[in-house]
Amino acid sequence: STLVELQEGLLFFSAKIRPEQKRKRHLARLRGEIAPWTGPIREPLYKNTREGQRESRREEYRNRPIIPPSRPDDPIIIGPSPEQLEINLRRVLDRFAATDPPPRRYFPTPAERAEFARQISAPATQDFRITRGLFHGPKQHQPNVPVQAAAAEEAGAVGGKEKRVEGAVGGEDSEEDDTLQLLYESLSIEEPTQAPILTPPKPIEPTRQGRARGRGLLMHSQESPRERSKSRIAWIRRLAEKQEGN
């Protein structure tokens, strides 16, 4: 019996755990269905590390089978010629030179250097900050005219305030005021708005035709197919437990 248990343990440890099984165990551990691992986390085997994988690939390449040519007159592929090696070296050097800064071809005179320094240190004669946009000049600030002063100027230009006699009937001004009042009232009347037509909700229950064809509530439920299959499996399990209990 001890030998059988040892063999079973060896089989368990030698079995390969698939990635989907690892993922399911990890999700179950997050849900709390499996206790978290508190034991030691050992270093991976050398063959499972990156260096070990590289070494195995290297060994595979070294130990690859050498297939002899099918015909003895097949050409033997040899390395590049010295001329081709020179061309390859020149290409590499050109690639390195492409990353270098461009050669300096302009050497300003001391007078030009002094002029550059003077322009840099001179105070700014224009406000170069972008205020209205990229293709607009600076804002033209106009002085704000007080509203009361503008009204007084308009009244003075007409010739003073008009005196209206209280209780006066008729006149052009009164007719205009009545017309404006009627227009304002007609515009202020709110037109009755039509109530929005509500669409009836989609029925959750299956139709009679659907029931006759054998489709039950699960077919017309709003849950996803995965949740539907889970609930169906849980229902089958509960039914089996009830039958076992009976």
Coordinates of N, CA and C in Angstrom, one line a residue:
S1 N 0.8 -1.2 0.0 CA 0.0 0.0 0.0 C 0.9 1.3 0.0
T2 N 2.0 1.2 0.8 CA 2.9 2.4 0.8 C 3.5 2.6 -0.6
L3 N 3.8 1.5 -1.3 CA 4.4 1.6 -2.6 C 3.4 2.3 -3.6
V4 N 2.1 1.9 -3.4 CA 1.1 2.4 -4.3 C 0.9 3.9 -4.1
E5 N 0.9 4.3 -2.7 CA 0.7 5.7 -2.4 C 1.9 6.5 -3.0
L6 N 3.1 6.0 -2.9 CA 4.3 6.6 -3.4 C 4.2 6.8 -4.9
Q7 N 3.8 5.8 -5.6 CA 3.6 5.9 -7.0 C 2.6 6.9 -7.4
E8 N 1.5 6.9 -6.6 CA 0.4 8.0 -6.9 C 1.0 9.4 -6.7
G9 N 1.8 9.6 -5.6 CA 2.4 10.9 -5.3 C 3.3 11.3 -6.4
L10 N 4.1 10.3 -6.9 CA 5.1 10.6 -8.0 C 4.3 11.0 -9.3
L11 N 3.2 10.3 -9.5 CA 2.4 10.6 -10.7 C 1.8 12.0 -10.6
F12 N 1.4 12.4 -9.3 CA 0.8 13.7 -9.1 C 1.8 14.8 -9.4
F13 N 3.0 14.6 -8.9 CA 4.0 15.6 -9.0 C 4.6 15.7 -10.4
S14 N 4.6 14.6 -11.2 CA 5.1 14.6 -12.5 C 4.1 15.1 -13.5
A15 N 2.8 15.1 -13.1 CA 1.7 15.6 -14.1 C 2.0 17.0 -14.4
K16 N 1.7 17.4 -15.7 CA 1.9 18.7 -16.2 C 0.6 19.5 -15.9
I17 N 0.7 20.7 -15.3 CA -0.5 21.5 -15.0 C -0.6 22.5 -16.2
R18 N -1.8 22.4 -16.8 CA -2.0 23.2 -18.0 C -2.3 24.7 -17.6
P19 N -2.1 25.6 -18.5 CA -2.3 27.0 -18.2 C -3.7 27.4 -17.8
E20 N -4.7 26.7 -18.5 CA -6.1 27.0 -18.1 C -6.5 26.5 -16.7
Q21 N -5.8 25.4 -16.3 CA -6.0 24.9 -15.0 C -5.4 25.8 -14.0
K22 N -4.2 26.4 -14.3 CA -3.6 27.4 -13.4 C -4.5 28.6 -13.3
R23 N -5.1 29.0 -14.4 CA -6.0 30.2 -14.4 C -7.2 30.0 -13.5
K24 N -7.8 28.8 -13.7 CA -9.0 28.5 -12.9 C -8.7 28.4 -11.4
R25 N -7.5 27.8 -11.0 CA -7.1 27.8 -9.6 C -6.9 29.2 -9.1
H26 N -6.3 30.0 -9.9 CA -6.0 31.4 -9.4 C -7.3 32.1 -9.2
L27 N -8.3 32.0 -10.1 CA -9.6 32.6 -9.9 C -10.3 32.1 -8.6
A28 N -10.2 30.8 -8.4 CA -10.9 30.2 -7.3 C -10.2 30.7 -6.0
R29 N -8.8 30.9 -6.1 CA -8.1 31.4 -4.9 C -8.5 32.8 -4.6
L30 N -8.7 33.6 -5.7 CA -9.2 35.0 -5.5 C -10.6 35.0 -4.9
R31 N -11.5 34.1 -5.3 CA -12.8 34.0 -4.7 C -12.8 33.5 -3.3
G32 N -11.7 32.9 -2.8 CA -11.7 32.4 -1.5 C -12.1 31.0 -1.4
E33 N -12.3 30.3 -2.5 CA -12.6 28.9 -2.4 C -11.4 28.0 -2.1
I34 N -10.2 28.4 -2.5 CA -9.0 27.7 -2.2 C -8.2 28.5 -1.2
A35 N -7.6 27.9 -0.2 CA -6.8 28.6 0.7 C -5.5 29.1 0.0
P36 N -5.1 30.3 0.4 CA -3.8 30.8 -0.3 C -2.6 30.0 0.1
W37 N -1.7 29.9 -0.8 CA -0.5 29.1 -0.6 C 0.5 29.9 0.4
T38 N 0.8 29.3 1.5 CA 1.6 29.9 2.5 C 3.0 29.2 2.6
G39 N 3.2 28.1 1.8 CA 4.5 27.4 1.9 C 5.6 28.2 1.2
P40 N 6.8 27.6 1.2 CA 7.9 28.3 0.5 C 7.7 28.2 -1.0
I41 N 8.2 29.3 -1.7 CA 8.1 29.4 -3.1 C 9.6 29.2 -3.6
R42 N 9.8 28.0 -4.2 CA 11.2 27.6 -4.5 C 11.5 28.2 -5.9
E43 N 12.8 28.3 -6.1 CA 13.3 28.8 -7.4 C 13.0 27.8 -8.5
P44 N 12.7 28.3 -9.7 CA 12.3 27.4 -10.8 C 13.5 26.6 -11.2
L45 N 13.3 25.4 -11.8 CA 14.4 24.6 -12.3 C 15.1 25.4 -13.4
Y46 N 16.4 25.0 -13.6 CA 17.2 25.7 -14.5 C 16.7 25.6 -15.9
K47 N 16.1 24.5 -16.2 CA 15.6 24.3 -17.6 C 14.4 25.1 -17.8
N48 N 13.7 25.7 -16.8 CA 12.6 26.5 -16.9 C 12.9 28.0 -16.9
T49 N 14.1 28.4 -16.7 CA 14.5 29.8 -16.6 C 14.9 30.2 -18.1
R50 N 15.0 31.5 -18.2 CA 15.3 32.0 -19.6 C 16.7 31.6 -20.1
E51 N 17.6 31.6 -19.1 CA 19.0 31.1 -19.5 C 19.0 29.6 -19.9
G52 N 18.2 28.9 -19.1 CA 18.1 27.4 -19.4 C 17.4 27.2 -20.8
Q53 N 16.4 28.0 -21.1 CA 15.7 27.9 -22.4 C 16.7 28.2 -23.5
R54 N 17.5 29.3 -23.3 CA 18.5 29.7 -24.3 C 19.5 28.6 -24.5
E55 N 19.9 28.0 -23.4 CA 20.9 26.9 -23.5 C 20.4 25.7 -24.2
S56 N 19.1 25.4 -23.9 CA 18.5 24.2 -24.6 C 18.4 24.5 -26.1
R57 N 18.0 25.7 -26.5 CA 17.9 26.0 -27.9 C 19.3 26.0 -28.6
R58 N 20.3 26.5 -27.8 CA 21.7 26.4 -28.3 C 22.1 24.9 -28.5
E59 N 21.8 24.1 -27.6 CA 22.2 22.7 -27.7 C 21.5 22.0 -28.9
E60 N 20.2 22.4 -29.0 CA 19.4 21.9 -30.2 C 20.1 22.3 -31.5
Y61 N 20.5 23.5 -31.6 CA 21.2 24.0 -32.8 C 22.5 23.3 -33.0
R62 N 23.2 23.1 -31.9 CA 24.6 22.4 -32.1 C 24.4 21.0 -32.5
N63 N 23.4 20.3 -31.9 CA 23.2 18.9 -32.2 C 22.2 18.6 -33.4
R64 N 22.0 19.6 -34.2 CA 21.1 19.4 -35.3 C 21.7 18.4 -36.3
P65 N 20.8 17.6 -36.9 CA 21.4 16.6 -37.9 C 21.9 17.3 -39.1
I66 N 23.1 16.9 -39.5 CA 23.7 17.4 -40.8 C 23.2 16.6 -41.9
I67 N 22.4 17.2 -42.8 CA 21.8 16.4 -43.9 C 22.7 16.6 -45.1
P68 N 23.2 15.5 -45.6 CA 24.1 15.5 -46.7 C 23.4 16.0 -48.0
P69 N 24.1 16.6 -48.9 CA 23.4 17.0 -50.2 C 22.8 15.8 -50.9
S70 N 21.7 16.1 -51.6 CA 21.1 15.0 -52.4 C 21.9 14.6 -53.6
R71 N 22.7 15.6 -54.1 CA 23.6 15.3 -55.3 C 25.0 15.8 -55.0
P72 N 25.9 15.1 -55.4 CA 27.3 15.5 -55.1 C 27.7 16.8 -55.8
D73 N 27.1 17.2 -56.8 CA 27.5 18.4 -57.6 C 26.7 19.7 -57.1
D74 N 26.0 19.6 -55.9 CA 25.3 20.7 -55.4 C 26.3 21.8 -55.0
P75 N 26.1 23.1 -55.2 CA 27.0 24.1 -54.7 C 27.1 24.2 -53.2
I76 N 28.3 24.4 -52.7 CA 28.5 24.6 -51.3 C 28.5 26.0 -51.0
I77 N 27.6 26.4 -50.1 CA 27.4 27.8 -49.7 C 28.5 28.2 -48.8
I78 N 29.3 29.2 -49.2 CA 30.4 29.6 -48.3 C 30.1 31.0 -47.8
G79 N 31.0 31.5 -47.0 CA 30.8 32.9 -46.4 C 31.0 34.0 -47.4
P80 N 30.7 35.2 -47.0 CA 30.8 36.3 -48.0 C 32.3 36.6 -48.4
S81 N 32.4 37.1 -49.6 CA 33.8 37.4 -50.1 C 34.4 38.6 -49.4
P82 N 35.7 38.8 -49.5 CA 36.3 40.0 -48.9 C 35.7 41.3 -49.4
E83 N 35.3 41.4 -50.7 CA 34.6 42.6 -51.2 C 33.3 42.8 -50.5
Q84 N 32.5 41.7 -50.3 CA 31.2 41.9 -49.7 C 31.4 42.3 -48.2
L85 N 32.5 41.7 -47.5 CA 32.7 42.1 -46.1 C 33.0 43.6 -46.0
E86 N 33.8 44.1 -47.0 CA 34.1 45.5 -47.0 C 32.8 46.4 -47.2
I87 N 31.9 45.9 -48.1 CA 30.7 46.6 -48.3 C 29.8 46.6 -47.0
N88 N 29.8 45.5 -46.4 CA 29.0 45.4 -45.1 C 29.6 46.3 -44.0
L89 N 30.9 46.4 -43.9 CA 31.5 47.2 -42.9 C 31.2 48.7 -43.3
R90 N 31.3 49.1 -44.5 CA 31.0 50.4 -44.9 C 29.5 50.8 -44.6
R91 N 28.6 49.8 -44.8 CA 27.2 50.1 -44.4 C 27.0 50.4 -42.9
V92 N 27.7 49.6 -42.1 CA 27.6 49.7 -40.7 C 28.2 51.1 -40.3
L93 N 29.3 51.5 -40.8 CA 29.9 52.8 -40.5 C 29.0 53.9 -41.0
D94 N 28.4 53.8 -42.1 CA 27.5 54.8 -42.6 C 26.3 54.9 -41.6
R95 N 25.8 53.8 -41.1 CA 24.7 53.9 -40.2 C 25.1 54.6 -38.9
F96 N 26.3 54.3 -38.4 CA 26.8 55.1 -37.2 C 26.9 56.6 -37.5
A97 N 27.4 56.9 -38.7 CA 27.7 58.3 -39.1 C 26.3 59.0 -39.2
A98 N 25.3 58.3 -39.6 CA 24.0 59.0 -39.7 C 23.4 59.5 -38.4
T99 N 23.9 59.0 -37.3 CA 23.4 59.4 -36.0 C 24.2 60.6 -35.5
D100 N 25.3 60.9 -36.1 CA 26.2 62.0 -35.6 C 25.6 63.3 -36.0
P101 N 25.9 64.4 -35.2 CA 25.4 65.7 -35.6 C 25.9 66.2 -36.9
P102 N 25.2 67.0 -37.7 CA 25.7 67.5 -39.0 C 27.0 68.3 -38.9
P103 N 27.8 68.2 -39.9 CA 29.1 69.0 -39.8 C 28.8 70.5 -39.8
R104 N 29.7 71.2 -39.1 CA 29.6 72.7 -39.0 C 30.2 73.4 -40.2
R105 N 29.4 74.1 -40.9 CA 29.9 74.8 -42.1 C 29.8 76.3 -42.0
Y106 N 29.2 76.9 -41.0 CA 29.1 78.3 -40.8 C 29.9 78.8 -39.6
F107 N 30.9 79.6 -39.8 CA 31.7 80.2 -38.7 C 31.5 81.7 -38.7
P108 N 30.7 82.2 -37.8 CA 30.4 83.7 -37.7 C 31.7 84.4 -37.3
T109 N 31.8 85.7 -37.8 CA 32.9 86.5 -37.4 C 32.7 87.1 -36.0
P110 N 33.7 87.7 -35.3 CA 33.5 88.3 -34.0 C 32.4 89.4 -34.1
A111 N 32.4 90.2 -35.2 CA 31.4 91.3 -35.3 C 29.9 90.7 -35.3
E112 N 29.8 89.6 -36.1 CA 28.5 88.9 -36.1 C 28.1 88.4 -34.7
R113 N 29.1 87.8 -34.0 CA 28.8 87.3 -32.7 C 28.3 88.4 -31.8
A114 N 29.0 89.6 -31.8 CA 28.6 90.7 -31.0 C 27.2 91.2 -31.3
E115 N 26.9 91.2 -32.6 CA 25.5 91.6 -33.0 C 24.5 90.6 -32.5
F116 N 24.8 89.3 -32.6 CA 23.9 88.3 -32.0 C 23.7 88.6 -30.5
A117 N 24.7 88.8 -29.8 CA 24.6 89.0 -28.4 C 23.8 90.3 -28.1
R118 N 24.0 91.4 -28.9 CA 23.3 92.6 -28.6 C 21.8 92.4 -28.9
Q119 N 21.4 91.6 -29.9 CA 20.0 91.3 -30.2 C 19.4 90.5 -29.1
I120 N 20.1 89.5 -28.6 CA 19.6 88.7 -27.5 C 19.4 89.5 -26.2
S121 N 20.3 90.4 -25.9 CA 20.2 91.1 -24.6 C 19.3 92.3 -24.8
A122 N 18.9 92.8 -26.0 CA 18.1 94.0 -26.1 C 16.7 93.7 -25.6
P123 N 16.0 94.7 -25.0 CA 14.6 94.5 -24.5 C 13.7 94.3 -25.6
A124 N 12.6 93.6 -25.3 CA 11.6 93.3 -26.4 C 10.8 94.5 -26.7
T125 N 10.7 94.8 -28.0 CA 9.9 95.9 -28.5 C 8.5 95.5 -28.9
Q126 N 8.1 94.3 -28.8 CA 6.7 93.9 -29.1 C 6.3 92.7 -28.2
D127 N 5.1 92.6 -27.9 CA 4.5 91.5 -27.0 C 4.3 90.4 -28.0
F128 N 5.1 89.3 -27.9 CA 5.0 88.2 -28.7 C 4.1 87.1 -28.2
R129 N 3.5 87.4 -27.0 CA 2.6 86.3 -26.4 C 1.3 86.2 -27.3
I130 N 0.9 85.0 -27.4 CA -0.3 84.7 -28.2 C -1.5 85.0 -27.4
T131 N -2.3 86.0 -27.8 CA -3.5 86.4 -27.0 C -4.8 86.0 -27.6
R132 N -4.9 86.1 -29.0 CA -6.1 85.8 -29.6 C -6.1 84.6 -30.5
G133 N -4.9 84.1 -30.8 CA -4.8 83.0 -31.7 C -3.4 83.1 -32.4
L134 N -3.2 82.1 -33.2 CA -1.9 82.0 -33.8 C -1.7 83.0 -34.9
F135 N -2.7 83.3 -35.6 CA -2.6 84.2 -36.8 C -3.3 85.6 -36.5
H136 N -3.3 86.0 -35.2 CA -3.9 87.3 -34.9 C -2.9 88.1 -34.1
G137 N -3.0 89.4 -34.1 CA -2.2 90.3 -33.4 C -2.6 90.4 -31.9
P138 N -2.0 91.2 -31.1 CA -2.4 91.4 -29.7 C -3.8 92.0 -29.7
K139 N -4.5 91.8 -28.5 CA -5.8 92.3 -28.4 C -5.8 93.9 -28.4
Q140 N -6.8 94.5 -29.0 CA -7.0 95.9 -29.1 C -7.9 96.3 -27.9
H141 N -7.4 96.8 -26.8 CA -8.2 97.1 -25.7 C -8.9 98.4 -25.9
Q142 N -10.2 98.4 -26.0 CA -11.0 99.6 -26.1 C -11.6 100.1 -24.8
P143 N -11.5 101.4 -24.5 CA -12.0 101.8 -23.2 C -13.5 101.6 -23.1
N144 N -14.0 101.1 -22.0 CA -15.4 100.9 -21.8 C -16.1 102.2 -21.5
V145 N -17.1 102.5 -22.3 CA -17.9 103.7 -22.1 C -19.0 103.5 -21.1
P146 N -19.2 104.3 -20.0 CA -20.2 104.0 -19.0 C -21.6 104.1 -19.7
V147 N -22.5 103.2 -19.2 CA -23.9 103.1 -19.9 C -24.7 104.4 -19.6
Q148 N -24.6 105.0 -18.4 CA -25.4 106.1 -18.0 C -25.0 107.3 -18.8
A149 N -23.7 107.5 -19.1 CA -23.2 108.6 -19.9 C -23.7 108.5 -21.3
A150 N -23.7 107.3 -21.9 CA -24.2 107.1 -23.2 C -25.7 107.4 -23.3
A151 N -26.4 107.0 -22.3 CA -27.9 107.3 -22.3 C -28.1 108.8 -22.2
A152 N -27.3 109.5 -21.4 CA -27.5 110.9 -21.2 C -27.2 111.7 -22.5
E153 N -26.1 111.2 -23.2 CA -25.8 111.8 -24.5 C -26.9 111.6 -25.6
E154 N -27.5 110.4 -25.6 CA -28.6 110.2 -26.6 C -29.8 111.1 -26.2
A155 N -30.1 111.2 -24.9 CA -31.2 112.1 -24.6 C -31.0 113.5 -24.9
G156 N -29.7 114.0 -24.7 CA -29.4 115.4 -25.0 C -29.4 115.6 -26.5
A157 N -29.0 114.6 -27.3 CA -29.0 114.8 -28.7 C -30.5 115.0 -29.3
V158 N -31.4 114.3 -28.7 CA -32.8 114.4 -29.1 C -33.4 115.8 -28.7
G159 N -33.0 116.2 -27.5 CA -33.5 117.5 -27.1 C -34.2 117.5 -25.8
G160 N -33.8 116.6 -24.9 CA -34.4 116.6 -23.6 C -35.6 115.6 -23.5
K161 N -36.0 115.4 -22.3 CA -37.1 114.4 -22.1 C -38.5 115.0 -22.5
E162 N -39.3 114.2 -23.1 CA -40.7 114.7 -23.4 C -41.6 114.5 -22.2
K163 N -42.4 115.5 -22.1 CA -43.3 115.6 -21.0 C -44.7 115.0 -21.5
R164 N -45.1 114.0 -20.8 CA -46.4 113.4 -21.2 C -47.5 113.8 -20.2
V165 N -48.6 114.1 -20.6 CA -49.7 114.5 -19.8 C -50.4 113.3 -19.3
E166 N -50.6 113.2 -18.0 CA -51.3 112.0 -17.4 C -52.8 112.1 -17.8
G167 N -53.3 110.9 -18.2 CA -54.7 110.8 -18.5 C -54.9 111.1 -20.0
A168 N -53.9 111.3 -20.8 CA -54.1 111.6 -22.2 C -54.5 110.3 -22.9
V169 N -55.5 110.4 -23.8 CA -56.0 109.3 -24.5 C -55.6 109.4 -25.9
G170 N -55.3 108.2 -26.5 CA -55.0 108.2 -27.9 C -53.5 108.6 -28.2
G171 N -53.2 108.9 -29.4 CA -51.9 109.3 -29.8 C -51.1 108.1 -30.4
E172 N -50.1 108.5 -31.1 CA -49.3 107.4 -31.8 C -48.6 106.5 -30.9
D173 N -48.0 107.2 -29.8 CA -47.2 106.4 -28.8 C -48.1 105.4 -28.2
S174 N -49.3 105.7 -27.8 CA -50.1 104.8 -27.1 C -50.5 103.6 -28.0
E175 N -50.8 103.9 -29.3 CA -51.1 102.8 -30.2 C -50.0 101.9 -30.4
E176 N -48.8 102.4 -30.5 CA -47.6 101.6 -30.7 C -47.4 100.7 -29.4
D177 N -47.6 101.3 -28.2 CA -47.4 100.5 -27.0 C -48.4 99.4 -27.0
D178 N -49.7 99.7 -27.3 CA -50.7 98.6 -27.3 C -50.3 97.5 -28.3
T179 N -49.8 97.9 -29.5 CA -49.5 96.9 -30.5 C -48.3 96.0 -30.0
L180 N -47.3 96.7 -29.4 CA -46.2 95.9 -28.8 C -46.6 95.0 -27.7
Q181 N -47.6 95.5 -26.8 CA -48.0 94.7 -25.7 C -48.8 93.4 -26.2
L182 N -49.6 93.6 -27.3 CA -50.3 92.5 -27.8 C -49.4 91.5 -28.5
L183 N -48.3 92.0 -29.2 CA -47.3 91.1 -29.8 C -46.6 90.3 -28.7
Y184 N -46.2 91.0 -27.6 CA -45.5 90.3 -26.6 C -46.3 89.2 -25.9
E185 N -47.6 89.5 -25.7 CA -48.5 88.5 -25.1 C -48.7 87.3 -26.0
S186 N -48.8 87.6 -27.4 CA -49.0 86.5 -28.3 C -47.7 85.6 -28.4
L187 N -46.6 86.2 -28.2 CA -45.3 85.4 -28.3 C -45.1 84.7 -27.0
S188 N -45.6 85.3 -25.9 CA -45.3 84.6 -24.6 C -46.3 83.5 -24.3
I189 N -47.3 83.3 -25.1 CA -48.2 82.2 -24.9 C -47.5 80.9 -25.3
E190 N -47.5 80.0 -24.3 CA -46.8 78.7 -24.5 C -47.6 77.8 -25.4
E191 N -47.1 77.2 -26.4 CA -47.8 76.3 -27.2 C -47.8 74.9 -26.5
P192 N -48.9 74.2 -26.6 CA -48.9 72.9 -26.0 C -48.0 71.9 -26.7
T193 N -47.1 71.3 -25.9 CA -46.2 70.4 -26.5 C -46.7 69.0 -26.4
Q194 N -46.5 68.2 -27.4 CA -47.0 66.8 -27.5 C -46.2 65.9 -26.6
A195 N -46.9 65.1 -25.8 CA -46.2 64.2 -24.8 C -45.5 63.2 -25.6
P196 N -44.3 62.8 -25.1 CA -43.5 61.8 -25.9 C -44.2 60.4 -25.8
I197 N -44.1 59.7 -26.9 CA -44.7 58.4 -27.0 C -43.7 57.3 -26.4
L198 N -44.1 56.7 -25.3 CA -43.3 55.7 -24.7 C -43.4 54.4 -25.4
T199 N -42.2 53.8 -25.7 CA -42.2 52.5 -26.3 C -42.5 51.4 -25.3
P200 N -43.3 50.4 -25.5 CA -43.6 49.4 -24.5 C -42.4 48.6 -24.2
P201 N -42.1 48.2 -23.0 CA -41.0 47.4 -22.7 C -41.0 46.0 -23.3
K202 N -39.9 45.4 -23.6 CA -39.8 44.1 -24.2 C -40.3 43.1 -23.2
P203 N -41.2 42.2 -23.6 CA -41.7 41.2 -22.6 C -40.6 40.2 -22.3
I204 N -40.5 39.9 -21.0 CA -39.5 39.0 -20.5 C -40.0 37.5 -20.7
E205 N -41.3 37.4 -20.5 CA -41.9 36.0 -20.5 C -41.9 35.6 -22.0
P206 N -41.7 34.3 -22.2 CA -41.8 33.7 -23.6 C -43.2 33.8 -24.1
T207 N -43.3 33.9 -25.4 CA -44.7 33.8 -26.0 C -45.2 32.4 -26.0
R208 N -46.5 32.4 -26.3 CA -47.2 31.0 -26.3 C -46.5 30.1 -27.4
Q209 N -46.2 30.7 -28.5 CA -45.6 29.9 -29.6 C -44.2 29.4 -29.1
G210 N -43.4 30.3 -28.4 CA -42.1 29.8 -27.9 C -42.3 28.7 -26.9
R211 N -43.3 28.8 -26.1 CA -43.5 27.7 -25.1 C -43.9 26.4 -25.8
A212 N -44.7 26.6 -26.9 CA -45.1 25.4 -27.6 C -43.9 24.7 -28.3
R213 N -42.9 25.5 -28.7 CA -41.8 24.9 -29.3 C -40.8 24.3 -28.3
G214 N -41.0 24.5 -27.0 CA -40.1 23.9 -26.0 C -39.1 24.9 -25.4
R215 N -39.2 26.2 -25.8 CA -38.3 27.2 -25.2 C -38.9 27.7 -23.9
G216 N -38.2 27.6 -22.9 CA -38.7 28.1 -21.6 C -38.2 29.5 -21.2
L217 N -38.2 29.8 -19.9 CA -37.8 31.1 -19.5 C -36.3 31.4 -19.7
L218 N -35.5 30.3 -19.7 CA -34.0 30.5 -19.9 C -33.7 31.1 -21.3
M219 N -34.6 30.8 -22.3 CA -34.3 31.3 -23.7 C -34.5 32.8 -23.7
H220 N -35.5 33.3 -22.9 CA -35.8 34.7 -23.0 C -35.3 35.5 -21.9
S221 N -34.4 35.0 -21.1 CA -33.8 35.7 -19.9 C -32.8 36.7 -20.4
Q222 N -32.5 37.8 -19.6 CA -31.6 38.8 -20.0 C -30.2 38.5 -19.6
E223 N -29.9 37.4 -18.9 CA -28.6 37.1 -18.5 C -27.8 36.5 -19.7
S224 N -26.4 36.6 -19.5 CA -25.5 36.2 -20.6 C -25.6 34.7 -20.7
P225 N -25.1 34.1 -21.9 CA -25.1 32.7 -22.0 C -24.3 32.0 -21.0
R226 N -23.2 32.6 -20.6 CA -22.3 31.9 -19.6 C -23.0 31.8 -18.2
E227 N -23.7 32.9 -17.8 CA -24.5 32.9 -16.6 C -25.6 31.9 -16.7
R228 N -26.3 31.9 -17.9 CA -27.4 30.9 -18.1 C -26.9 29.5 -17.9
S229 N -25.7 29.2 -18.5 CA -25.2 27.8 -18.4 C -24.9 27.5 -16.9
K230 N -24.3 28.5 -16.2 CA -24.0 28.3 -14.8 C -25.2 28.0 -14.0
S231 N -26.3 28.8 -14.2 CA -27.5 28.6 -13.4 C -28.1 27.2 -13.8
R232 N -28.0 26.8 -15.1 CA -28.6 25.5 -15.5 C -27.8 24.4 -14.9
I233 N -26.5 24.5 -14.8 CA -25.7 23.5 -14.2 C -26.0 23.4 -12.7
A234 N -26.2 24.6 -12.0 CA -26.5 24.6 -10.6 C -27.9 23.9 -10.4
W235 N -28.8 24.2 -11.3 CA -30.2 23.6 -11.1 C -30.1 22.1 -11.3
I236 N -29.3 21.6 -12.2 CA -29.2 20.1 -12.4 C -28.5 19.5 -11.2
R237 N -27.5 20.2 -10.6 CA -26.9 19.7 -9.4 C -27.9 19.6 -8.3
R238 N -28.7 20.6 -8.1 CA -29.7 20.6 -7.0 C -30.7 19.5 -7.2
L239 N -31.1 19.3 -8.5 CA -32.0 18.2 -8.8 C -31.4 16.8 -8.4
A240 N -30.1 16.7 -8.8 CA -29.4 15.4 -8.5 C -29.3 15.2 -7.0
E241 N -29.0 16.3 -6.2 CA -28.9 16.1 -4.8 C -30.3 15.8 -4.2
K242 N -31.4 16.4 -4.7 CA -32.7 16.0 -4.2 C -33.0 14.5 -4.4
Q243 N -32.6 14.1 -5.7 CA -32.9 12.6 -6.0 C -32.0 11.7 -5.1
E244 N -30.8 12.1 -4.8 CA -30.0 11.3 -3.9 C -30.5 11.3 -2.5
G245 N -31.1 12.4 -2.1 CA -31.6 12.5 -0.7 C -32.9 11.7 -0.6
N246 N -33.7 11.6 -1.7 CA -34.9 10.8 -1.7 C -34.5 9.3 -1.8

